[in-house]
PDB file of C-alpha atoms in Angstrom:
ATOM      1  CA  UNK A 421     -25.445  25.349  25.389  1.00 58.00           C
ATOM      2  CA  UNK A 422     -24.435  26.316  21.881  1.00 66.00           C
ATOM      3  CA  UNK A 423     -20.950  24.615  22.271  1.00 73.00           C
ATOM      4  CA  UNK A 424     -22.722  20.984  23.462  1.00 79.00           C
ATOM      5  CA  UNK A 425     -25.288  21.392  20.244  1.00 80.00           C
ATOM      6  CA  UNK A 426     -22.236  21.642  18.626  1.00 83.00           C
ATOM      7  CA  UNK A 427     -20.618  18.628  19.513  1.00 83.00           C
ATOM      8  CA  UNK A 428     -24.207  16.624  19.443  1.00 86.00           C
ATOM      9  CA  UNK A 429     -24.435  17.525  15.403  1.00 88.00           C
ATOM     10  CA  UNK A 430     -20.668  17.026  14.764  1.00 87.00           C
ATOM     11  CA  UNK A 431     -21.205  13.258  16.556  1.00 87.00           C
ATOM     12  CA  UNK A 432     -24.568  12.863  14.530  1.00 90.00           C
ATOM     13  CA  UNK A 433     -22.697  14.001  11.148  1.00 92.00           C
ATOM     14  CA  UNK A 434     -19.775  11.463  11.980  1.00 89.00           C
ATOM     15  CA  UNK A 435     -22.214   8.860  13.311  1.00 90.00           C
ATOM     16  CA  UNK A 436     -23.915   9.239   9.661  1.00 91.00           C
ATOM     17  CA  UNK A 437     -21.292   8.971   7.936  1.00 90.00           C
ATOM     18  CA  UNK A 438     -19.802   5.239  10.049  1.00 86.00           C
ATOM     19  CA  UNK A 439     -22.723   3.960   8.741  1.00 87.00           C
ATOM     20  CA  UNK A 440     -22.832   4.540   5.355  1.00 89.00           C
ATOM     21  CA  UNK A 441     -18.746   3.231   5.754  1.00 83.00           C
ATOM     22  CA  UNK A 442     -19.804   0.254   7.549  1.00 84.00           C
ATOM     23  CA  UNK A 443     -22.910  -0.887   5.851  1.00 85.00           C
ATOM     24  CA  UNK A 444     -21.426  -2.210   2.693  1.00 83.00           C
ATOM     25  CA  UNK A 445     -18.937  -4.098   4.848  1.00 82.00           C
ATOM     26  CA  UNK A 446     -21.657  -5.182   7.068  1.00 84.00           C
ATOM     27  CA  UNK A 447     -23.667  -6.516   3.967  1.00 83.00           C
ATOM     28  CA  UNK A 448     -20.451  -8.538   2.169  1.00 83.00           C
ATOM     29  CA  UNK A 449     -19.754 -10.198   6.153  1.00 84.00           C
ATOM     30  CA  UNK A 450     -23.640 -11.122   6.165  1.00 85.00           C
ATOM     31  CA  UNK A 451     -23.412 -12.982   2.561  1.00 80.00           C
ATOM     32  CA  UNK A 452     -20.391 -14.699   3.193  1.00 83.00           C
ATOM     33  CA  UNK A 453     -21.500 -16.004   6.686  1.00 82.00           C
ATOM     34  CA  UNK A 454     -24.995 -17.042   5.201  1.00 78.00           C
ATOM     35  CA  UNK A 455     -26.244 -14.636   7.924  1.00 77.00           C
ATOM     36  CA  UNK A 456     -28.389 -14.775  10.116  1.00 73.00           C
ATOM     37  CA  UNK A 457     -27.306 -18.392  10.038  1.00 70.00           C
ATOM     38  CA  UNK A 458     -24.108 -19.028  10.383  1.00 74.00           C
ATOM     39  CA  UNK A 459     -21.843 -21.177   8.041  1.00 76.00           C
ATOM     40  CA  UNK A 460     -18.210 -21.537   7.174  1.00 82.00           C
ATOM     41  CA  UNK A 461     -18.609 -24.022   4.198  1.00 84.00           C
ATOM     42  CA  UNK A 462     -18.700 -20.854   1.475  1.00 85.00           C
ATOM     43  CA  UNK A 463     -15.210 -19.744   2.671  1.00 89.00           C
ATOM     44  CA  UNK A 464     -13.660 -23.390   2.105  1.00 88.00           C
ATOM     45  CA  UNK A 465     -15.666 -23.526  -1.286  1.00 86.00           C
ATOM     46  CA  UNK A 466     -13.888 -20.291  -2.439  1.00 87.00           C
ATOM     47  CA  UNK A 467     -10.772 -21.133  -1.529  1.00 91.00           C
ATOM     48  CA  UNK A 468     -10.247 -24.224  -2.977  1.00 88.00           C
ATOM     49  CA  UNK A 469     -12.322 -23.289  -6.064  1.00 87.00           C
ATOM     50  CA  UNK A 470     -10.703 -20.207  -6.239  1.00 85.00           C
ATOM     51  CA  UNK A 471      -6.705 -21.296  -5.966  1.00 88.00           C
ATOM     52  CA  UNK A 472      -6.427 -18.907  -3.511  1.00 92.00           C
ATOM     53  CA  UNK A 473      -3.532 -20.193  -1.763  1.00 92.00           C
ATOM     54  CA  UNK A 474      -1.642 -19.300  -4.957  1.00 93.00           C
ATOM     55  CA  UNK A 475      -3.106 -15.980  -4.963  1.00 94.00           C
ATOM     56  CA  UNK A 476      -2.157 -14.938  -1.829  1.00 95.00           C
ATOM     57  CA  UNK A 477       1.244 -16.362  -1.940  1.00 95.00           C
ATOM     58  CA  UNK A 478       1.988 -14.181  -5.166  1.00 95.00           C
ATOM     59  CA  UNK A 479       0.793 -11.367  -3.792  1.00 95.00           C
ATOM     60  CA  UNK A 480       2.805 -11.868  -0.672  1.00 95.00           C
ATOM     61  CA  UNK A 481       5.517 -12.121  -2.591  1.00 96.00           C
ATOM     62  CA  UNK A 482       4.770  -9.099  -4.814  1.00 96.00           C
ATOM     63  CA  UNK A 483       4.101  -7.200  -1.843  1.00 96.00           C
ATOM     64  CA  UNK A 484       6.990  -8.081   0.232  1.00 96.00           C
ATOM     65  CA  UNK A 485       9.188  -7.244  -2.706  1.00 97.00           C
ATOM     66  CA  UNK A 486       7.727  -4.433  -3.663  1.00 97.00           C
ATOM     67  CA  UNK A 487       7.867  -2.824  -0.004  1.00 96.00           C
ATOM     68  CA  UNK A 488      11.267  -4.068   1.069  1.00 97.00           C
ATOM     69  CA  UNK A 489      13.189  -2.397  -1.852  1.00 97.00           C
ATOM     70  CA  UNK A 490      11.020   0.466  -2.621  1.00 97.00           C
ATOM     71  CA  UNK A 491      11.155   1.537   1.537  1.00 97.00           C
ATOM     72  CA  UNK A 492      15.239   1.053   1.454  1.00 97.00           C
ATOM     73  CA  UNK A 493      15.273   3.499  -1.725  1.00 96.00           C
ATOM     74  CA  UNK A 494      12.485   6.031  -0.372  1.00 96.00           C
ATOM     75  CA  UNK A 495      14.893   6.466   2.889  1.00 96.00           C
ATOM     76  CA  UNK A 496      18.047   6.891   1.017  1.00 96.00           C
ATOM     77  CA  UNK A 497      16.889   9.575  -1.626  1.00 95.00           C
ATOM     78  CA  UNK A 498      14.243  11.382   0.946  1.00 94.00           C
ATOM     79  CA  UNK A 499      17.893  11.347   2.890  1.00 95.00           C
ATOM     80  CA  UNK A 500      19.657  12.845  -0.234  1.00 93.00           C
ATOM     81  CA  UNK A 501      17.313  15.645  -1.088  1.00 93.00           C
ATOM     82  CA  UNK A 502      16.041  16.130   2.221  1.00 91.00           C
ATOM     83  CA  UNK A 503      19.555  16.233   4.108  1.00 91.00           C
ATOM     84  CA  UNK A 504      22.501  16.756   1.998  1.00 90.00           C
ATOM     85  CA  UNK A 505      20.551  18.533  -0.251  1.00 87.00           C
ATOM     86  CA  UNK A 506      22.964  18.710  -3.678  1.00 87.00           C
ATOM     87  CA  UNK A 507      22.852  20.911  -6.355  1.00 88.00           C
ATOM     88  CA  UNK A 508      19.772  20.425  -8.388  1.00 86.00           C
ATOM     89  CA  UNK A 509      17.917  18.214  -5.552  1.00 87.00           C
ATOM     90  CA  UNK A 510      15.252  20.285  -6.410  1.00 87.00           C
ATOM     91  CA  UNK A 511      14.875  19.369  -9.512  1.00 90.00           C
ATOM     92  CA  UNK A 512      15.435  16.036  -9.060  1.00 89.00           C
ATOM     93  CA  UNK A 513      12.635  16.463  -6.237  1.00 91.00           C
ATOM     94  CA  UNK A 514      10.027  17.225  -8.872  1.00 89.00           C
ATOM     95  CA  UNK A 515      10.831  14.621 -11.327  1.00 88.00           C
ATOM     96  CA  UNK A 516       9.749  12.540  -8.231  1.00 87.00           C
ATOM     97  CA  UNK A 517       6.309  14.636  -7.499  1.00 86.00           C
ATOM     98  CA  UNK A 518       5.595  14.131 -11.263  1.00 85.00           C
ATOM     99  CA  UNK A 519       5.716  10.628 -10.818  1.00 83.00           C
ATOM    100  CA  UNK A 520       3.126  11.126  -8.439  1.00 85.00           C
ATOM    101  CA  UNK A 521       1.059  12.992 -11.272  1.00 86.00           C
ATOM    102  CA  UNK A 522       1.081  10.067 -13.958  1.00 85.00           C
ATOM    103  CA  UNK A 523      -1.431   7.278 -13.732  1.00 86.00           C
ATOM    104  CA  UNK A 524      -0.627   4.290 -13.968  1.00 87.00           C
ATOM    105  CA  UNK A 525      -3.629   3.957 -16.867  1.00 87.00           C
ATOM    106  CA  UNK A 526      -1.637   6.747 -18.542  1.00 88.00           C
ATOM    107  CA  UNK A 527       1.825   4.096 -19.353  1.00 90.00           C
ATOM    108  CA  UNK A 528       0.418   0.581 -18.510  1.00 91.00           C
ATOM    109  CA  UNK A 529       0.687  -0.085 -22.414  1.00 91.00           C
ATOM    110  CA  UNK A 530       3.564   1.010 -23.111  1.00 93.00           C
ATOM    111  CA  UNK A 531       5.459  -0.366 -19.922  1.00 93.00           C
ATOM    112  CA  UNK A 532       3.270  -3.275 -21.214  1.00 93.00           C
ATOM    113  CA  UNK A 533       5.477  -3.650 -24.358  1.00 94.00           C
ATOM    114  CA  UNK A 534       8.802  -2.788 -22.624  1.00 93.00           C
ATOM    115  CA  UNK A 535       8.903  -5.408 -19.641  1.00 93.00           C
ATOM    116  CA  UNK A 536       8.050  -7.585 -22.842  1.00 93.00           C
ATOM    117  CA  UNK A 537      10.602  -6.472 -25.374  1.00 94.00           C
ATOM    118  CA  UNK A 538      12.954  -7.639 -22.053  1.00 93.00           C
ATOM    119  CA  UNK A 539      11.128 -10.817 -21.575  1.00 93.00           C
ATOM    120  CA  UNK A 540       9.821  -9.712 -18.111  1.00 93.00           C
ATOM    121  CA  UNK A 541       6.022 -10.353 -18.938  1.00 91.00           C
ATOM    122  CA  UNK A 542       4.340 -13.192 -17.159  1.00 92.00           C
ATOM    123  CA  UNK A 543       7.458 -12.848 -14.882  1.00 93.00           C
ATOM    124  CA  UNK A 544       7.003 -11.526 -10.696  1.00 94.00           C
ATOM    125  CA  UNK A 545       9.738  -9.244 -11.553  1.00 95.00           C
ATOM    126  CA  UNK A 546       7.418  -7.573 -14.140  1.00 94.00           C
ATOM    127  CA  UNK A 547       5.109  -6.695 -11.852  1.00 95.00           C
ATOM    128  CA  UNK A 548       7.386  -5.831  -9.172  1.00 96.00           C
ATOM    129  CA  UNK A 549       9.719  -3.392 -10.719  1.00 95.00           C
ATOM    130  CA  UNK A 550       7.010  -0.877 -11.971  1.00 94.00           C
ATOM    131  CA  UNK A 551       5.616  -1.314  -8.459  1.00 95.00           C
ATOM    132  CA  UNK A 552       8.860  -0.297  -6.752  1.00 95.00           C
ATOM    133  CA  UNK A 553       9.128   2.631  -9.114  1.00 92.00           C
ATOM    134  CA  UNK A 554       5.688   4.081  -8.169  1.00 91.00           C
ATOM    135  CA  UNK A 555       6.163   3.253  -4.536  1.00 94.00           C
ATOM    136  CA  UNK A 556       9.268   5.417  -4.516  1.00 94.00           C
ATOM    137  CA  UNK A 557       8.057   8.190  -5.817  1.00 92.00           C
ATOM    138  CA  UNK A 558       5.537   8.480  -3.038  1.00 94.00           C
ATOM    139  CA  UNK A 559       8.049   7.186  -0.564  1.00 94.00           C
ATOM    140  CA  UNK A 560      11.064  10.214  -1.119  1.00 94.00           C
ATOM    141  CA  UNK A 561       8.399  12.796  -1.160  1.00 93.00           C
ATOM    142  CA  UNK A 562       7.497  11.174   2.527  1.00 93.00           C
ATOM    143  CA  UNK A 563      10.765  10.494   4.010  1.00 93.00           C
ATOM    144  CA  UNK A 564      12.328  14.088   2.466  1.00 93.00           C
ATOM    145  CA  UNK A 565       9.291  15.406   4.160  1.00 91.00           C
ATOM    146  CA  UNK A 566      10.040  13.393   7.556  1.00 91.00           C
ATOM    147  CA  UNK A 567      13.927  14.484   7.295  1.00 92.00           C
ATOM    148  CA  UNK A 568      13.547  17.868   6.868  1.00 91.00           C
ATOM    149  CA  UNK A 569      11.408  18.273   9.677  1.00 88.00           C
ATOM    150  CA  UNK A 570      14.107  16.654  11.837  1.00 87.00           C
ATOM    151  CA  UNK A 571      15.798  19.398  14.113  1.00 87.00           C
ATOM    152  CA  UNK A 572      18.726  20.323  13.000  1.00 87.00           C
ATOM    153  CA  UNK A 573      21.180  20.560  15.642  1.00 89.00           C
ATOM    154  CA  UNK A 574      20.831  17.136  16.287  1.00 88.00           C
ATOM    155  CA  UNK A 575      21.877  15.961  12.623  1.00 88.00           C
ATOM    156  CA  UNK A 576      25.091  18.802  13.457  1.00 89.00           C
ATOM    157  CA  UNK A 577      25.381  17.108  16.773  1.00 89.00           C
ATOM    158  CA  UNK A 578      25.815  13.451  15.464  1.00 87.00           C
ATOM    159  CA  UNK A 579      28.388  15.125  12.825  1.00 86.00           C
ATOM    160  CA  UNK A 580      30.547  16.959  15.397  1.00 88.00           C
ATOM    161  CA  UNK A 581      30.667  13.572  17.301  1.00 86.00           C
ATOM    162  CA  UNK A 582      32.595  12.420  13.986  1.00 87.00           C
ATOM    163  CA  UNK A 583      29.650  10.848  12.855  1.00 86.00           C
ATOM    164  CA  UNK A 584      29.374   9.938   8.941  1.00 90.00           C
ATOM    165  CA  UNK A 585      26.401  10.697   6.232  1.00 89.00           C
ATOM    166  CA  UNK A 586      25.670   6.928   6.599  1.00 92.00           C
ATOM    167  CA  UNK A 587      25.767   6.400  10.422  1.00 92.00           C
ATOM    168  CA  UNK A 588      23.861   9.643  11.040  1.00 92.00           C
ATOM    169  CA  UNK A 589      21.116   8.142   8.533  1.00 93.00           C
ATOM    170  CA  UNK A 590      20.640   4.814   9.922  1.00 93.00           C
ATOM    171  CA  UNK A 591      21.710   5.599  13.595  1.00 91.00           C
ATOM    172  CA  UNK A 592      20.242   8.194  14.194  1.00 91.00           C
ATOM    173  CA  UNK A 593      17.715   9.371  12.311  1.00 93.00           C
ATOM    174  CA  UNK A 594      15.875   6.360  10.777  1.00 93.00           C
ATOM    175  CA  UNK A 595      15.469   4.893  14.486  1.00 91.00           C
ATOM    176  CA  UNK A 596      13.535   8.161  15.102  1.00 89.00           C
ATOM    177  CA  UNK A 597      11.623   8.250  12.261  1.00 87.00           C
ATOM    178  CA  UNK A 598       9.853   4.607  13.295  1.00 87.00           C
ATOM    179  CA  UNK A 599       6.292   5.787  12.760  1.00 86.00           C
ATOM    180  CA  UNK A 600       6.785   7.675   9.525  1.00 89.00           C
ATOM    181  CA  UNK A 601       8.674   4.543   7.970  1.00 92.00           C
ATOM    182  CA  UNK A 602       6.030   2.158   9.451  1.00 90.00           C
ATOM    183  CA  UNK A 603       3.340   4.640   7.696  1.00 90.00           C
ATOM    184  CA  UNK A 604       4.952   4.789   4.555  1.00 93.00           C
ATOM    185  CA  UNK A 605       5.229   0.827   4.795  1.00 93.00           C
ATOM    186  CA  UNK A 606       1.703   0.359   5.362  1.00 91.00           C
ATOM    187  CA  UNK A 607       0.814   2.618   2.997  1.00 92.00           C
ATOM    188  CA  UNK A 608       2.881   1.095   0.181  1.00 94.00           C
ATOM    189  CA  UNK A 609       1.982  -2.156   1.178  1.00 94.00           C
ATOM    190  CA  UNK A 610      -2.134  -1.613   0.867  1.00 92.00           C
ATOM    191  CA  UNK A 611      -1.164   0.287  -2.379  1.00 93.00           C
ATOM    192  CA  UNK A 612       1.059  -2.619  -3.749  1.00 95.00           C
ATOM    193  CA  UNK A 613      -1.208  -5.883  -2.422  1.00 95.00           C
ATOM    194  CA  UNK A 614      -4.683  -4.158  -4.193  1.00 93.00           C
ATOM    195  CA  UNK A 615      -2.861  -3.295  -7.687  1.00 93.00           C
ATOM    196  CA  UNK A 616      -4.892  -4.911 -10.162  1.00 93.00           C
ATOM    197  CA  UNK A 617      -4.070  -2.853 -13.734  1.00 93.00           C
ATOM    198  CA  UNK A 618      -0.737  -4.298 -13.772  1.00 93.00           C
ATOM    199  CA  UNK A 619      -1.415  -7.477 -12.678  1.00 93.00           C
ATOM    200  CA  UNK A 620      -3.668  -7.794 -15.310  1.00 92.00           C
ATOM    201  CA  UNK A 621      -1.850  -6.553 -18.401  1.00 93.00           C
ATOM    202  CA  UNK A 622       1.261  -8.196 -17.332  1.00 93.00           C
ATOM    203  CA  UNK A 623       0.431 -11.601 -16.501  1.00 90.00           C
ATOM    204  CA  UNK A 624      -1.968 -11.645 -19.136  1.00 83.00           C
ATOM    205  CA  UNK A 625      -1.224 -16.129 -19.562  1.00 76.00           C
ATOM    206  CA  UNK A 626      -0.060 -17.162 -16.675  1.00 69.00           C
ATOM    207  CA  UNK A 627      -2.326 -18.127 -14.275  1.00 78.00           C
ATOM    208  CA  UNK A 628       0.024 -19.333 -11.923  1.00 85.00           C
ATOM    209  CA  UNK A 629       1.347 -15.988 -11.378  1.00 90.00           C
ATOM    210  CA  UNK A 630      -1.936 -13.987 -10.108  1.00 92.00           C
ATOM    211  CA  UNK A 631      -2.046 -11.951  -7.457  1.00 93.00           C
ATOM    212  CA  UNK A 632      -5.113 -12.064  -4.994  1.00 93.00           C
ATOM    213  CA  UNK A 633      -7.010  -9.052  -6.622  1.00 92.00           C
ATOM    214  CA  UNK A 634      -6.357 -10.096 -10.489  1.00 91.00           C
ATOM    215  CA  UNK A 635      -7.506 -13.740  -9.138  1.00 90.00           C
ATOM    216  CA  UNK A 636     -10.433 -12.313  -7.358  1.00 90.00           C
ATOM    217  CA  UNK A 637     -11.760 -10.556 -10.370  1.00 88.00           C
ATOM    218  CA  UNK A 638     -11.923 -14.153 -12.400  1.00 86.00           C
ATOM    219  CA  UNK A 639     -13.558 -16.156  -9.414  1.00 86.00           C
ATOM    220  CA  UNK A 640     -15.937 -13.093  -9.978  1.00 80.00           C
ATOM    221  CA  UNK A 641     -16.247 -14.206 -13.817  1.00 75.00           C
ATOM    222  CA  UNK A 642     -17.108 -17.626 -13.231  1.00 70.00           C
ATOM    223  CA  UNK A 643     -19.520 -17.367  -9.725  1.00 62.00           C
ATOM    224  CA  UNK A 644     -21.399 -14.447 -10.754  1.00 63.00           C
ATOM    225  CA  UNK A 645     -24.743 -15.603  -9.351  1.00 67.00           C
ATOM    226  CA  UNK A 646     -23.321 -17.310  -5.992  1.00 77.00           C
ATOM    227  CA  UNK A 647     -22.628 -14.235  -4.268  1.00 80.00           C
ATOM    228  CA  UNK A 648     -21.587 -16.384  -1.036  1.00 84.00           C
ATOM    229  CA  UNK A 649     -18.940 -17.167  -2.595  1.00 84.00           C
ATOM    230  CA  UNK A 650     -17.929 -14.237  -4.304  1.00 86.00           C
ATOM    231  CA  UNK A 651     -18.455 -12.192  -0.929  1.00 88.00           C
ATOM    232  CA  UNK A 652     -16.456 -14.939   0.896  1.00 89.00           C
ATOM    233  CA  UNK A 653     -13.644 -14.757  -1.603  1.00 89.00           C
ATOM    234  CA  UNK A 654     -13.269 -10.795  -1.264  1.00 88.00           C
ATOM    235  CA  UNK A 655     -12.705 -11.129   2.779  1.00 91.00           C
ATOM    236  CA  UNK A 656     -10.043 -13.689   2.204  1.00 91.00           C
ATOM    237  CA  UNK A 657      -8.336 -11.374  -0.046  1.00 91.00           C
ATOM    238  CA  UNK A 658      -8.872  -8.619   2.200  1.00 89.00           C
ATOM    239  CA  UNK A 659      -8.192 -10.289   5.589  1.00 89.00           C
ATOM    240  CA  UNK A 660      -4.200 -10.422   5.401  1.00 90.00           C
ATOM    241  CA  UNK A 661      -3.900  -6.460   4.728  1.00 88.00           C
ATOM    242  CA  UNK A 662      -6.947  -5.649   7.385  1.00 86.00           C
ATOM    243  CA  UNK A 663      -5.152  -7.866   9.691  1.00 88.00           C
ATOM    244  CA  UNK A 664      -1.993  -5.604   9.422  1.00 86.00           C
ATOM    245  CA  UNK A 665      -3.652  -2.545   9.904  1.00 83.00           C
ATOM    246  CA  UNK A 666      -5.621  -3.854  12.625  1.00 83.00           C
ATOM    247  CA  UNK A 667      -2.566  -4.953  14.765  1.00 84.00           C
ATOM    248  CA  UNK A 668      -0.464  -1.699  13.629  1.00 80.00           C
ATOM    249  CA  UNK A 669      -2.977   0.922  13.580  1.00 76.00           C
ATOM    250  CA  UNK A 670      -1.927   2.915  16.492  1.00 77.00           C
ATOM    251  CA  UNK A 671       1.650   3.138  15.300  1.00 73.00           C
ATOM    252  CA  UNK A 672      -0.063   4.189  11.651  1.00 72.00           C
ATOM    253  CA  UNK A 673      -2.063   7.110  13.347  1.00 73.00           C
ATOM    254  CA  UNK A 674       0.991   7.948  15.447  1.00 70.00           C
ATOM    255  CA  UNK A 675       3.015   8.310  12.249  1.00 67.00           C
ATOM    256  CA  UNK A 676       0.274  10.086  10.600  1.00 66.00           C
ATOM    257  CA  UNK A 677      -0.144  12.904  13.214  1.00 66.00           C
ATOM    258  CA  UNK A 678       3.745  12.718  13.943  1.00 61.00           C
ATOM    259  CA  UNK A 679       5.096  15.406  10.907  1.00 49.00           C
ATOM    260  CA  UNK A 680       6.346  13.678   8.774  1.00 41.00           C
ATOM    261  CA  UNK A 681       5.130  15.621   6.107  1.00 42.00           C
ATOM    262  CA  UNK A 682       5.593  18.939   7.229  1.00 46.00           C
ATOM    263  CA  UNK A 683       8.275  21.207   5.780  1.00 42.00           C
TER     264      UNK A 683
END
């Protein structure tokens, strides 16, 4: 009796806390539909009004970027530190937890006048490239975490078979670690596509260079009483990331609960 009251609060507790997750969501849907009509007209308003084509081909391109090269150099150095393991990895191994540590609010400015000093303001490769290095931080601390919980006899196995540092990384033991790449990707790219600091400080005069959040926030400045709009405009920039999730979730949990970051 005392185990099924149990389970009856624990489903009450969660059941309390879906809805306070779902009602905001619930209330932006019901705004941009015109509920409890039903219209589609606000979500071709906002995105023609809103250039969001542009938007969201920026921050495809950002994102894409961003993922591709950051994911290539989170597997090689989680590889490095994790498996070979040189002298002073683990030093090098908290110069990359630090990066973890900073905020981005913390070095924005100067980064700011940097990527400018270089010319890379206004540019996609300065927002990319301080994107990749934050994305790798997080990304070796994952995949060092992923290949160190790989058995060993199986990385001594692939060796004795004559097996280099190189094909026992990509034959081996990235085609294992599938779900704690794809999480790392996902991650990354949810991290990467809703970066709006600095989108914002560097493409500070080019509008043709926004990415879908930084874009979002001015359709904001200039519809502030049509919330329609403004609530149609924020599932548009939402829906390609949601989408992703939606279709890959299973694999995301999978790599989640997989452990890939014990040690």
């Amino acid at each position: 009796m005392k185990a099924r009251q149990e389970v009856i609060l624990n489903h009450a507790i969660l059941v309390v806390f879906a809805v306070i997750a779902v009602f905001p969501l619930a209330a932006v849907v019901a705004q941009a539909f015109q509920l409890p009509g039903f219209s589609l007209s606000t979500f071709g308003e906002a995105w023609r009004e809103g250039h969001f084509a542009t938007y969201l081909r920026n921050s495809l391109i950002v994102t894409a970027a961003t993922v591709a090269v950051a994911t290539v150099l989170s597997i090689l150095a989680g590889y490095a530190l994790g498996v070979l393991a040189p002298r002073g990895s683990g030093l090098l191994f908290l110069m990359f937890l630090a990066g973890l540590t900073i905020p981005t609010e913390a070095v924005v400015i100067p980064l700011y006048f940097d990527l400018r000093s270089l010319d890379l303001d206004n540019t996609y490769a300065g927002v990319i490239l301080p994107q990749i290095a934050q994305s790798v931080a997080f990304g070796t601390f994952w995949m060092r975490a992923y290949f160190r919980a790989c058995p060993r006899s199986l990385i001594e196995a692939a060796r004795m078979d004559g097996a280099s540092s190189w094909t026992t990384l990509w034959r081996v033991l990235v085609p294992m670690g599938g779900p704690a790449i794809l999480t790392m990707v996902l991650l990354t790219s949810m991290w990467t596509w809703n970066e709006f600091l600095l989108p914002l400080v560097i493409l500070n005069s080019d509008e043709g260079l926004r990415t879908a959040p930084l874009g979002l926030s001015f359709f904001q400045g200039a519809h502030q009483t049509n919330y329609a709009r403004l609530m149609a405009g924020a599932l548009i920039i939402a829906a390609p990331i949601v989408a992703v999730y939606v279709v890959l979730q299973r694999r995301f949990i999978a790599g989640m609960l997989s452990g890939a970051i014990k040690e």
